[in-house]
PDB file of C-alpha atoms and ligand atoms in Angstrom:
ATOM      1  CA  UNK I   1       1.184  14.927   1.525  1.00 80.00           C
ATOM      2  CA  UNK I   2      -1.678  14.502  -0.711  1.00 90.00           C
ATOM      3  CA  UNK I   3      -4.527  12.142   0.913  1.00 96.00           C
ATOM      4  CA  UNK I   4      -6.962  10.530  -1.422  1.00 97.00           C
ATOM      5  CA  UNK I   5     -10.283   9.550   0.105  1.00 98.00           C
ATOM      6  CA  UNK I   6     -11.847   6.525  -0.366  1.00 98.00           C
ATOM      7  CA  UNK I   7     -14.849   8.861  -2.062  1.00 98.00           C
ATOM      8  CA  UNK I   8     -12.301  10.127  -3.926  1.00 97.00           C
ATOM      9  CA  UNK I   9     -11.327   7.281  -5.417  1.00 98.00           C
ATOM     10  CA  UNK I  10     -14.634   6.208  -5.809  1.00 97.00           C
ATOM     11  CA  UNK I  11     -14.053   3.031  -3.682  1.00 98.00           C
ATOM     12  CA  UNK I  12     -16.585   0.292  -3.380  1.00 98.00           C
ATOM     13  CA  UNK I  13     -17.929  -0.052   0.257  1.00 98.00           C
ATOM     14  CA  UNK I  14     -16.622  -3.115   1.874  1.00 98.00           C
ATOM     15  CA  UNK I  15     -18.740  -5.910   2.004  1.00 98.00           C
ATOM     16  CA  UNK I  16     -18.396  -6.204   5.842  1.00 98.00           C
ATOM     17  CA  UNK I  17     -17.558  -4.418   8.944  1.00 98.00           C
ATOM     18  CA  UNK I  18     -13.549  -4.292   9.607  1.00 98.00           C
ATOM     19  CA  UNK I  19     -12.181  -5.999  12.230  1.00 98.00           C
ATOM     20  CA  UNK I  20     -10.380  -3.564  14.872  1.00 98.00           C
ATOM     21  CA  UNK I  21      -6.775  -3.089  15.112  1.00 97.00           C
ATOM     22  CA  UNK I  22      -5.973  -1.182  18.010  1.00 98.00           C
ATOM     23  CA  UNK I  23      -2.315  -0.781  17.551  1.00 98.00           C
ATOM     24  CA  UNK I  24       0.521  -3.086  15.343  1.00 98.00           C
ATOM     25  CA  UNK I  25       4.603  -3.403  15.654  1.00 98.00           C
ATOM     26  CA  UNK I  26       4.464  -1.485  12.309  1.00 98.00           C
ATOM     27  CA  UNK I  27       4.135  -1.349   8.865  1.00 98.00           C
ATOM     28  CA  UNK I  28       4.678  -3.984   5.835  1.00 98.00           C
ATOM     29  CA  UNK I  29       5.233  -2.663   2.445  1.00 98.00           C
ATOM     30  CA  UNK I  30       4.450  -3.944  -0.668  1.00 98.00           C
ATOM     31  CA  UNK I  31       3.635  -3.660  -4.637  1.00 98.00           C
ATOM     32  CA  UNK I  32       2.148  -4.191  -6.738  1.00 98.00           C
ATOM     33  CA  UNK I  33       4.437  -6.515  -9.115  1.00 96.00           C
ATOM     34  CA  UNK I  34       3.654  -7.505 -12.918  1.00 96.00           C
ATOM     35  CA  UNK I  35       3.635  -4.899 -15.318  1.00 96.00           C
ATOM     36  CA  UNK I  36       3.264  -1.033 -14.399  1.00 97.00           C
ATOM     37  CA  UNK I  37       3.743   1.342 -17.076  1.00 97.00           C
ATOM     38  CA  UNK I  38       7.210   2.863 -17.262  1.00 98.00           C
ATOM     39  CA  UNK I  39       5.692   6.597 -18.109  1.00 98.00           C
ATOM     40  CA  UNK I  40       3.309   6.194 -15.071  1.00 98.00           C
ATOM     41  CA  UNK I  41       5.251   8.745 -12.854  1.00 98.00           C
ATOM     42  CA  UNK I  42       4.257  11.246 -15.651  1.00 98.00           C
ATOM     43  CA  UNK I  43       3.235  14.081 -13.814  1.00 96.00           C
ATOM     44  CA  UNK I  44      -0.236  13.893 -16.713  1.00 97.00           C
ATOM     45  CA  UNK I  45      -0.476   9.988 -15.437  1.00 98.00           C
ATOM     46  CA  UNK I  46      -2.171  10.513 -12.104  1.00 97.00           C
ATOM     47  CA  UNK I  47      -5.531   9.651 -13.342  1.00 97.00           C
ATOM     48  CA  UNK I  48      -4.154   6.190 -14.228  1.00 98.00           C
ATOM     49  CA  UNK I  49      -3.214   5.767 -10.607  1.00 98.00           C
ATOM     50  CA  UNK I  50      -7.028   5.928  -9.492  1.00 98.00           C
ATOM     51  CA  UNK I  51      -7.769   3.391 -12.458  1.00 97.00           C
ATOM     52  CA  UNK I  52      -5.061   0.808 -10.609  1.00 98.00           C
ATOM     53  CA  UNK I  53      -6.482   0.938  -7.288  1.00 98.00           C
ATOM     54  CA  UNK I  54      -9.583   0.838  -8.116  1.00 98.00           C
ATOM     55  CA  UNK I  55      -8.682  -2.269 -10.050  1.00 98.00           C
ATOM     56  CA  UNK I  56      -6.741  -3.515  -7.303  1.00 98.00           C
ATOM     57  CA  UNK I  57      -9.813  -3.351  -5.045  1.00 98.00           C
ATOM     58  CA  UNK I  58     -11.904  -5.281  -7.628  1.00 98.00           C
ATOM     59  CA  UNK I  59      -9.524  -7.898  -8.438  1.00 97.00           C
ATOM     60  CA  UNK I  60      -9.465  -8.238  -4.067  1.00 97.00           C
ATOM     61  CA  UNK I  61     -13.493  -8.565  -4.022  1.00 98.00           C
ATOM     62  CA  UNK I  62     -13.824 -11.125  -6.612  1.00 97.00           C
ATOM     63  CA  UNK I  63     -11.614 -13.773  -5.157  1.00 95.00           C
ATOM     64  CA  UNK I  64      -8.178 -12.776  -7.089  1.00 92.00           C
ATOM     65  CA  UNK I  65      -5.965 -13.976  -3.994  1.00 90.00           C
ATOM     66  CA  UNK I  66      -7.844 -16.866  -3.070  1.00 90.00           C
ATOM     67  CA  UNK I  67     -10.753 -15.778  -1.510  1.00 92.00           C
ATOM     68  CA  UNK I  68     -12.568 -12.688  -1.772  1.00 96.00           C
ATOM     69  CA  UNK I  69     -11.853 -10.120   0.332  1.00 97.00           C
ATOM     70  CA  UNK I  70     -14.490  -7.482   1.573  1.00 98.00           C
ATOM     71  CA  UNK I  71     -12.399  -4.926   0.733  1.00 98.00           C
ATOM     72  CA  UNK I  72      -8.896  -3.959  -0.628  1.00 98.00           C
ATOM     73  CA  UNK I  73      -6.533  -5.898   1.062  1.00 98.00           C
ATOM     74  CA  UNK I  74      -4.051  -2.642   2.091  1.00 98.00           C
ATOM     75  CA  UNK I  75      -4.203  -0.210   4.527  1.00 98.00           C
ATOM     76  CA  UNK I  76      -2.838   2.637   2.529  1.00 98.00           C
ATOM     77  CA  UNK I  77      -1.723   2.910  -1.164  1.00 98.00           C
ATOM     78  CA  UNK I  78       1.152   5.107  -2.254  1.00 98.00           C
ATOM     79  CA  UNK I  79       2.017   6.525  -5.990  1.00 98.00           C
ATOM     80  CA  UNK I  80       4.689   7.560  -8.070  1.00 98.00           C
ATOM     81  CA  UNK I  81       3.498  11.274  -7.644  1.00 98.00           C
ATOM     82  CA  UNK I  82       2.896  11.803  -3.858  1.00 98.00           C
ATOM     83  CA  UNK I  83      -0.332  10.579  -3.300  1.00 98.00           C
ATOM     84  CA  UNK I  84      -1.812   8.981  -0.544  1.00 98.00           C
ATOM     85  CA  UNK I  85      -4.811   6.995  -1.197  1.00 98.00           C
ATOM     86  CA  UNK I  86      -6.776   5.552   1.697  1.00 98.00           C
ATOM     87  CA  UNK I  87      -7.415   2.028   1.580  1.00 98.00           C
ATOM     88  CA  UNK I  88      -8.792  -0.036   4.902  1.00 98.00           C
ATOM     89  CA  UNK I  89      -7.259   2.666   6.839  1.00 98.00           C
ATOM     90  CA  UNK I  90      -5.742   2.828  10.477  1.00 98.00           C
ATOM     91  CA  UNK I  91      -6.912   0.566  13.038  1.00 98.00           C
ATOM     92  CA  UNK I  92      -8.450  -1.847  10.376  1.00 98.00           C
ATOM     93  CA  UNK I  93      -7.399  -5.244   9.936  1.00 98.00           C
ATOM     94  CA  UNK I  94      -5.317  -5.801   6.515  1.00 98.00           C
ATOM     95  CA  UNK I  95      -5.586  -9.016   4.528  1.00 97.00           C
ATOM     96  CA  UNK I  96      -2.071  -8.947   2.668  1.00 96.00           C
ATOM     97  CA  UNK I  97       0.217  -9.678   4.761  1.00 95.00           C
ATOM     98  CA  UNK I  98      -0.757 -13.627   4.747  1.00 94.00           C
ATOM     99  CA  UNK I  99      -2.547 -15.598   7.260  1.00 91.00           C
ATOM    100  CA  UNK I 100      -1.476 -15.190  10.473  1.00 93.00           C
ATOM    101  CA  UNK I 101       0.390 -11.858   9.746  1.00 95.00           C
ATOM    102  CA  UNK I 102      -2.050  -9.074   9.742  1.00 97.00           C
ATOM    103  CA  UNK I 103      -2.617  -8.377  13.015  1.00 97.00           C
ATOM    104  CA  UNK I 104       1.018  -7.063  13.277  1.00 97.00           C
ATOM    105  CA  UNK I 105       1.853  -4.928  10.981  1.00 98.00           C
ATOM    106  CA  UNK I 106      -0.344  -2.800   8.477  1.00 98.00           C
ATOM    107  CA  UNK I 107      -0.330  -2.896   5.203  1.00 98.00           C
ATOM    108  CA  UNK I 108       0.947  -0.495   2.204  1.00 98.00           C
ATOM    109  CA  UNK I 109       1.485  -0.963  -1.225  1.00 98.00           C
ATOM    110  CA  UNK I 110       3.061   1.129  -3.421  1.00 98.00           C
ATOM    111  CA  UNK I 111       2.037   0.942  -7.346  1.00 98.00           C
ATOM    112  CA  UNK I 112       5.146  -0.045  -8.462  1.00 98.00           C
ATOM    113  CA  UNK I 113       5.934  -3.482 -10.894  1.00 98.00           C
ATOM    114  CA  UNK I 114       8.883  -5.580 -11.642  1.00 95.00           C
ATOM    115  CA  UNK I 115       8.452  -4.429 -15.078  1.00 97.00           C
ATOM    116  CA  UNK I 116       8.174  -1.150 -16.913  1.00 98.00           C
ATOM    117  CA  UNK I 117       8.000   1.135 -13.473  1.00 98.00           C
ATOM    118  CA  UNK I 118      10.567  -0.766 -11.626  1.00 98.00           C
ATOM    119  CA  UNK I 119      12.507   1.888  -9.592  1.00 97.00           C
ATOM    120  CA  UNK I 120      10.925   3.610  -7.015  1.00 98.00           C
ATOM    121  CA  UNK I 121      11.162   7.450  -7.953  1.00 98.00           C
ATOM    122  CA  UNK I 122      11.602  10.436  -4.967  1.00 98.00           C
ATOM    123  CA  UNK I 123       8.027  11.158  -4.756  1.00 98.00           C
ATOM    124  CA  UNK I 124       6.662   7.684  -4.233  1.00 98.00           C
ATOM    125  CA  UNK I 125       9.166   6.827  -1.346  1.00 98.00           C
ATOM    126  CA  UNK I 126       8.051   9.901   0.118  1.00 98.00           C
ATOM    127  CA  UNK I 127       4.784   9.169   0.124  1.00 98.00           C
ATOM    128  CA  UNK I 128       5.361   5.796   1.852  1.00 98.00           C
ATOM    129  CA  UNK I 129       7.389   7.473   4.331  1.00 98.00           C
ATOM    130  CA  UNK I 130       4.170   9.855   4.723  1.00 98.00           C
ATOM    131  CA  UNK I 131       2.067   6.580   4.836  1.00 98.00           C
ATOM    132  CA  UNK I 132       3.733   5.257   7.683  1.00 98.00           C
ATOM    133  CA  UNK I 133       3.973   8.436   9.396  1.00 98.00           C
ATOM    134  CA  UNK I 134       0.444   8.461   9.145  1.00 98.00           C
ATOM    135  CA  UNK I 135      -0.399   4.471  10.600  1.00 98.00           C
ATOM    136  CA  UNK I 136       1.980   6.111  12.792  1.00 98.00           C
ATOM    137  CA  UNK I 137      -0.381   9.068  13.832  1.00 98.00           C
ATOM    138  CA  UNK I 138      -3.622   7.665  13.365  1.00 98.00           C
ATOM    139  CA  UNK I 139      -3.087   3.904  13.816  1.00 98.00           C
ATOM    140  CA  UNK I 140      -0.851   3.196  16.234  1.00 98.00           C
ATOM    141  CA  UNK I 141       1.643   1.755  14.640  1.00 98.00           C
ATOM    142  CA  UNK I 142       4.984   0.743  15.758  1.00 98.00           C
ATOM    143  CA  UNK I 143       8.445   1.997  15.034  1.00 98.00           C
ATOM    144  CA  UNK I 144       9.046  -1.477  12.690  1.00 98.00           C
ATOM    145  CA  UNK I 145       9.102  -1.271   8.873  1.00 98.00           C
ATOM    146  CA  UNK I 146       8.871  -4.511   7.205  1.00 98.00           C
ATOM    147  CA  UNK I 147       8.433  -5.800   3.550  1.00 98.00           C
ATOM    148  CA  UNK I 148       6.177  -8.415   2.792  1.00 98.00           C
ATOM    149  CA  UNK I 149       8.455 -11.547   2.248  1.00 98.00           C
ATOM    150  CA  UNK I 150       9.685 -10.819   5.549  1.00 97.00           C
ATOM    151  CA  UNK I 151       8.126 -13.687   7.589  1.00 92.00           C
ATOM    152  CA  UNK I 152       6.543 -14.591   4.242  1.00 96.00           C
ATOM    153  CA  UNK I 153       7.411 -16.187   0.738  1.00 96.00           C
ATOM    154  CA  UNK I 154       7.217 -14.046  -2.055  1.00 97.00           C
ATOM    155  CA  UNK I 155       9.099 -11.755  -4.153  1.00 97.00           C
ATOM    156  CA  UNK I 156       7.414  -8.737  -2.773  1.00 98.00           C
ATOM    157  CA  UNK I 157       8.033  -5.688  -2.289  1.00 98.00           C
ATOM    158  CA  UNK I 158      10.586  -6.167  -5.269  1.00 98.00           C
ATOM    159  CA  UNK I 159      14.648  -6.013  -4.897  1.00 98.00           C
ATOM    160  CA  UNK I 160      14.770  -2.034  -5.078  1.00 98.00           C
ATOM    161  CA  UNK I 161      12.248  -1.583  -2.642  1.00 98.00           C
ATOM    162  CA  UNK I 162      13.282  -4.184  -0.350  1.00 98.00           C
ATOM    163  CA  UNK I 163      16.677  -2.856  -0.226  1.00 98.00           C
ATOM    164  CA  UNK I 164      15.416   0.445   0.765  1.00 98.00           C
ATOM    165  CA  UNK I 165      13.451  -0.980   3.659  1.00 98.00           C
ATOM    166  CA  UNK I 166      16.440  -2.674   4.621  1.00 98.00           C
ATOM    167  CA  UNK I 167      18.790   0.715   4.633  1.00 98.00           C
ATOM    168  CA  UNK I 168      15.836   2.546   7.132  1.00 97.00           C
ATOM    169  CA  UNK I 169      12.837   3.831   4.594  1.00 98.00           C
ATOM    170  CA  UNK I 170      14.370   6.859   4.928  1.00 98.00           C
ATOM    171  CA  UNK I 171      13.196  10.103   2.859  1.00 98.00           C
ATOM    172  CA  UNK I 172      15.214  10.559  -0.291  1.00 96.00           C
TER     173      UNK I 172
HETATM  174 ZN1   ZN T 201       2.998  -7.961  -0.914  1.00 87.64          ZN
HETATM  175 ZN1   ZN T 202      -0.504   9.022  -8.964  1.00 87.64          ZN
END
């Protein structure tokens, strides 16, 4: 497991304090959706990862979804080559999961569209298996493993995704 830091990743500091989380039933995933590029996984693509969540956290702050959030709206982010970035973190509040839903489950995205990068390669469902170990270990989190239109409408996490939530989110 490779953890990014929010230094790292040269996130902006949110614009106000968190609200606490002391524990959740689990974990939500998500992604990303639109258009990620199909050679992203390229093992020379990385720094391209850092460029999306950083975007990801601006598009959040400027009102993108509605109304602007003070910070990224996920708890953890995951990529196509292991990585594990640190978004809100554990026992933070996420805004993603829609109103009314955050205080249950936390939050991950993986960078992953529904076109060009579409399938979910080895190392990036290993890394959301990591994430969730981790909201496990640091956050409290519950033994449930969600995706986002569960409880909520939208196309998210995508079909290939979704199905593997459904079959466990199991390491490949
Ligand atoms: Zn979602
Ligand atoms: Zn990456």
């Amino acid at each position: 497991m490779e953890l990014i830091t929010r230094g790292e990743w040269h996130a902006k500091k949110p614009t106000a304090a968190y609200t606490r989380l002391s524990s959740t039933r689990g974990v939500k995933i998500h992604y990303t959706g639109g258009k990620v590029p199909a050679d992203l996984p390229e093992p020379g693509n990385h720094d391209r990862c850092l460029d999306l969540v950083r975007d990801i956290q601006r598009m959040h702050m400027a009102g993108g979804r509605g109304e602007r959030y003070i910070d990224i709206g996920y708890n953890m982010v995951c990529c196509p080559h292991r990585h594990l970035f640190v978004g809100r973190g554990p026992h933070h509040l996420p805004a993603a999961n829609g109103a009314g839903l955050n205080s249950e489950h936390y939050a991950v995205l993986a960078l992953l569209g529904d076109s060009g990068f579409t399938e979910p390669n080895d190392d990036l469902l290993n890394a959301l298996v990591d994430a969730i170990e981790y909201l496990r270990e640091h956050g409290d989190a519950g033994d449930e493993v969600k995706g986002h239109r569960d409880g909520y409408e939208t196309s998210c996490p995508g079909d290939p995704l979704y199905r593997w939530v459904r079959e466990g989110a199991a390491r490949p």
